[in-house]
Amino acid sequence: MTVPGRRSSTFSRLLRHGFTDPSGAERLLDVPELSTLRGDDVLLDALGATADPDLALRGLVRLVEAQPETERQTFTTTLLAAKPFRDRLLGVLGASEALADHLARHPRDWESLVTYEAADLHPGVAEFERGLAEATDEVSLRVAYRRCLLAIAARDVCGTIDVAETAAELADLATATLRAALAIARAAAPADAALCRLAVIAMGKCGGHELNYVSDVDVIFVGEPAQEAGDPEGGEAKAMQAATRLASHLMRICSETTVEGTIWPVDANLRPEGRNGPLVRTLSSHLAYYQRWAKTWEFQALLKARAVAGDPELGAQYIDAVSPLVWQAAERENFVPDVQKMRRRVVDNIPAAQIDRELKLGPGGLRDVEFAVQLLQLVHGRSDAGLHSGTTLDALAALAAGGYVGRADAAQLDEAYRFLRAMEHRIQLYRLRRTHLVPEDDEDLRRLGRSLGLRTDPVAELNKEWKRHAAVVRRLHEKLFYRPLLDAVAQLAPGEIRLSTKAAGQRLEALGYADPAAALRHLEALASGVSRKAAIQRTLLPVLLGWFADSADPDAGLLGFRKVSDALGKTPWYLRLLRDEGAAAENLARVLSAGRLAPDLLLRAPEAVALLGDPEGLKPRGREHLEQEVLAAVGRASDAEQAVAAARGVRRRELFRTAAADLIGSYGTEDSPREPDPGALVDRVGEAVTDLNAATIAGALRAAVRAEWGDELPTRFAVIGMGRFGGHELGYGSDADVLFVHEPREGVDEQDAAKAAGKVVAEMRRLLQLPTADPPLLIDADLRPEGKSGPLVRTLKSYAAYYHRWSLVWESQALLRAEPIAGDRELGERFIELADPLRYPAEGLGEDAVREIRRLKARMESERLPRGADPTLHAKLGRGGLSDVEWTVQLLQMQHGWAEPGLRTTRTRDALRAAHAAGLIPTEEAQTLDEAWVLATRVRNAVMLVRGRPGDTFPSDPRELAAVGRYLGYEAGHVGEMVDDYRRITRRARAVVEELFYGA
C-alpha cells in the first residue's frame, strides 16, 4: 500500500526527472522486482537522463521480469552499483523500443553491455567477428547481430562515440555479418564452395564506412572458378552457378524476416545492368561492362566500393581494377548532362507529402551533402589522390585541406552533416526501421530532441536546430562549387589556400561551361578589387553561377551578366536590386542563359532589368495602356523619326518583358514553379506580342500623319490585322500581316485621298524599318487583293467591289483572321462587316470551294516546304504542324460559321474549342489538334528565343537544341526524347487532319 504523502512526493520527483506519465511510472515502480529501488535517486537520475524516461522504465520492468529468479538479484545489484552499465542500459531502453524487445526475448544479453564497460573499446571487424563466432544458422546469427548492435547503440546514446564513429562501427558490424553469413552459406553447400571463389564488395554507406542503424547493405558479387578446378570446358559456367547460389543464400540469410526480425536487406542492384544483370560476374565481365556500357552514376557509386568478405585476393583485384575508371569518369563525354540529371533526381524522387520531413532526399538533406562531395571528388580526384576516400566526412576534410572547399564552409557543412546523421540514427534506432522521415508526433519529437541533448524545450529546439543545419546544406552548391571559383581569381590573405587556375577550370568544365578560361576571365573582371561593386558581385556570383550551370548555356549566361553589369554596375539601384530581391537575381540568371533574344533586348536598354524585381513587372500590359504610352511619346517627339524611335523603344521593352515572363514561366524558379499549362504560355505570348505590335503601328501611323498633315489626314484610314496578327497569335519573330483601308473625307477628291493614304503607308513602313538598335517590325501586306500586284491601300468601296466580283476562295479564307488593329475604329468595323459574309458564307461552302481549298493546301505542302527540310519536324508546313491544324479549323469555320456563332473568331484555339462544343470534332481529335498546334507554336517561339532569329525547325547546333529542349520542359540529355515526342504528337495530329480536312 502506498502512503499518500509519499505518493505525492514521488509524483513530483518523477515530473522533475522528465517523466510525462508520472502515474504510470509510479505503478511500474510498485512491481515487486523494482519496489526496493523506488526511493533510490540513483535510478531516477539515470532514468531522467535518458531520451524517454517513461519508455526506459517500461523497458527496464520488462527486462527485470524476464530475468530468471536466480539472476534478478545479480542484475539489480549490477544496475545500482555500476554507473557506466546503468547509463548504457537505460540509455538504450530510453531510445529504442526495438532493442528493449530484444532484451526481453534474450534477458541475459544485458551482460554484453558490461563486457565493453571497463575499457570503452571501439571494436573493429575482428571484435565483431568474435561476437558472431558462435552463430551457426540464420536465427542464431540474427540474435548475435542484435547483441552486437546493442553494444554499439549503448556507446552511441551515452556519447562514448560520435556519429561518425557510430556509422563506422555499424559498417564494421555489417562486414562481420556478411562474412558470417557467407560462412554459413558455404557450410550449407560445400560442393559449391569448392567450385568457386567469391568476393563481396560493399557499396554505398557500408562501403563508405558510414552505415545507418537500419539500411540496405549494397553489395556487388565477383566470382571466379576455384584455382584448382579443372574442366576448362564449362568450368567457368559451373563456377559462376555455384557462386550465384552462395550469393543468393547469403542474401536470404541477412534479408529474411523471422521472430528475431531482419538483419538488413542485402541489395545487389548496383551491379552491372542492375536487377536485370547476373547476380555474380567474373572480374573480366565487370570490367568489360564498365569500359563499354556504364553510366556516370555507376562510377560515382563505385567511389565507395570496398572489398569486405569472401576471397580477399579477388576482392583486392576488383578494387584495383575499377578504381582508375572511377577517377576518369569526369572526362566522359556526357559527364555534365549525367551530373545534372543526378542532381535533379535527388528532389524528383521525393513524394510531395514528405518533402518537408525528408532528412535524406529533401532540400538541405543528407543526399545534398553526399552528392556534392562526391561530385567534387570526381572532378578533382583525377589529379589529387588525397581525395580518394569513400567516407563523406573524410572526403570533405580532404577537399578543405586541398583548397577545393573553403575551410569555414567545410566546417559548417561537417557540423550540419553530423547533426542530420545523428537525427537519422536516433529516428531509426527507436523501432529499428528503415526511415528518413522526421516524425510528426510531439512525443516522438520530444524523445528525438532529448536524445540529441536538447532538454529545455526539446521539440522547439530540435526544429530550430534542424532548420538551421538544413539551411546551411541548402547553400551547399554555393559553398562547395562556386565560392572557391571566386577565390581562384581573387586576392586572398597570406596563407590561405585557393583553387589553382587548372582546378577552377576543371570545376567550371564539370559544371557545363564550354570555355572555362573565358569564364574565369569574366569572374575576375566582375569580382576583383576592393570596391563596393566588387564586394556585392562576390556575394551574388556564387548563386548566379549555380543558376547559370543549371541552364543549357552557362557561358552565355555569365557573359551576359558581365555585359549587363558593365553597363549598369555604377547605377546604385542595380546591384542593390539583385542583392536584396532574390527573385530578381534568379530571374535575370534564367533570362541571360536561355538564349540570345532576351539578352539582346536587355543589353540594348539594360535598365529593363528592373522589371525582373517587381512582382508585377512580368505581367503583360494591355493594349489600351500601351497605346496611351506610345501615342504620348509620339506627341512629345520633335519629328516622325524620333516619334517612331520612341514607339519602337516601348516595343523593345515590352518584348523583353514578354520574353522574360515566358522564359521564367517555362523554366520555373525557386519562388515561381513552372507553368503547368503550355497552352496558357502560348496564349499569353500571342496576346502580348499582338498588343505591343498594334500599339507600335498605331504610333507609327500617328507619326506619319503628323509629319505631313498635322492632326487630320484627308482620308479616314484604318489598319486591319491579318493572319497571326489578327488572330492574336503572333510569335517573337512574326511579321505583321495587314491590310490598309481608307475612305476619303467629305469634300476630298478621291485621287488626293488615295495619294495621301499611299504616302501614309509608305512612311509607316519606312519608319518602322529604319536601322536602329531596336528590333524592326516588318509590315507584310501580301494578303491584299491581287497580292503583290495589287495596290497597297484601297478604299472600302474598292475592297467591296473586288471581293464581290473577283475574290478567290483563299482570299475569303484569309479574311477569317481579319481584325482592326489601328486607325479609324469605325472604318475598321465596317471593313469587318464587309468581310463577314465572305468568310462565313450563308449555308456554308459548296463542294467546289471545298475541293479548291484542299487543292490549295496540297499544293502548298508540295511547293512551299523548303528543299531538304524534314516534313516531320517543320513546325509551320510539316505534317501535323501549324498549317495543318489551322487549315482544318478554318475549313470548319467557313462551312459552319454561318450557323455556329462560336466559330466566328479570329483565334485558332477558340475556334477549335467552339467546333468541339458544336459537335463538329470529337473530344480526342480536338485535344490532339490543340496539343500539336500549341507544341508547334512553342517550338517556333523557342527557336527565336534561343537563336535570336526566326526558324520553323529544330536547331542543328547541340547547345541550341538543348536550350530549346529546356524551354519545352525537357531536362538536359533528353533532346532525343523531345524530338520523338514532337514527331509522335504531330503524327497523331496529321491523322486527324487527313480525316477531317481531306475526308480520308
Tab-separated table of C-alpha atoms in Angstrom, residues 336 340 343-344 477-489 499 504 507-516 518-524 526-527 536-562 585-586 588-590 592-593 670:
chain	number	residue	atom	x	y	z
A	336	VAL	CA	27.902	17.180	-67.366
A	340	GLN	CA	22.738	17.482	-63.979
A	343	ARG	CA	21.285	16.461	-59.193
A	344	ARG	CA	17.646	16.785	-60.220
A	477	HIS	CA	26.205	24.299	-54.125
A	478	GLU	CA	27.211	27.879	-53.432
A	479	LYS	CA	29.554	26.743	-50.666
A	480	LEU	CA	31.169	23.805	-52.426
A	481	PHE	CA	31.041	24.591	-56.119
A	482	TYR	CA	31.059	28.298	-56.728
A	483	ARG	CA	32.641	30.353	-53.985
A	484	PRO	CA	36.059	28.676	-54.409
A	485	LEU	CA	35.894	29.679	-58.073
A	486	LEU	CA	35.855	33.300	-56.959
A	487	ASP	CA	38.766	32.615	-54.620
A	488	ALA	CA	40.682	31.361	-57.631
A	489	VAL	CA	40.510	34.795	-59.261
A	499	LEU	CA	41.896	26.644	-56.173
A	504	ALA	CA	38.991	26.070	-61.175
A	507	ARG	CA	35.304	22.569	-61.932
A	508	LEU	CA	33.766	25.005	-64.413
A	509	GLU	CA	34.055	22.400	-67.139
A	510	ALA	CA	32.326	19.834	-64.923
A	511	LEU	CA	29.519	22.298	-64.307
A	512	GLY	CA	28.875	22.660	-68.027
A	513	TYR	CA	30.926	25.716	-69.009
A	514	ALA	CA	32.262	25.107	-72.507
A	515	ASP	CA	35.004	27.772	-72.236
A	516	PRO	CA	36.356	27.670	-68.660
A	518	ALA	CA	36.774	32.763	-70.655
A	519	ALA	CA	34.517	32.116	-67.656
A	520	LEU	CA	37.428	32.682	-65.290
A	521	ARG	CA	38.237	35.949	-67.055
A	522	HIS	CA	34.642	37.099	-66.576
A	523	LEU	CA	34.766	36.156	-62.899
A	524	GLU	CA	37.989	38.045	-62.417
A	526	LEU	CA	33.424	41.003	-62.010
A	527	ALA	CA	34.794	40.072	-58.600
A	536	ILE	CA	28.443	42.783	-53.865
A	537	GLN	CA	29.344	40.844	-57.005
A	538	ARG	CA	31.303	38.359	-54.875
A	539	THR	CA	28.163	37.843	-52.822
A	540	LEU	CA	25.923	37.397	-55.852
A	541	LEU	CA	28.119	35.357	-58.156
A	542	PRO	CA	28.175	32.046	-56.270
A	543	VAL	CA	24.400	31.810	-56.515
A	544	LEU	CA	24.269	33.098	-60.091
A	545	LEU	CA	26.915	30.612	-61.219
A	546	GLY	CA	24.714	27.808	-59.954
A	547	TRP	CA	21.709	29.087	-61.851
A	548	PHE	CA	23.791	29.553	-64.998
A	549	ALA	CA	25.121	25.989	-64.633
A	550	ASP	CA	21.542	24.737	-64.467
A	551	SER	CA	20.842	26.114	-67.947
A	552	ALA	CA	21.645	24.911	-71.439
A	553	ASP	CA	24.273	27.633	-71.995
A	554	PRO	CA	26.122	28.667	-68.808
A	555	ASP	CA	28.775	30.548	-70.793
A	556	ALA	CA	26.186	32.824	-72.392
A	557	GLY	CA	24.611	33.486	-69.014
A	558	LEU	CA	27.877	34.535	-67.402
A	559	LEU	CA	28.911	36.657	-70.409
A	560	GLY	CA	25.501	38.347	-70.439
A	561	PHE	CA	25.751	39.100	-66.737
A	562	ARG	CA	29.147	40.681	-67.232
A	585	ALA	CA	18.706	37.699	-59.407
A	586	GLU	CA	17.300	34.286	-60.298
A	588	LEU	CA	17.996	37.540	-64.503
A	589	ALA	CA	20.065	34.351	-64.480
A	590	ARG	CA	17.307	32.402	-66.227
A	592	LEU	CA	20.509	35.570	-69.607
A	593	SER	CA	21.270	31.872	-70.031
A	670	GLU	CA	12.553	28.700	-56.655
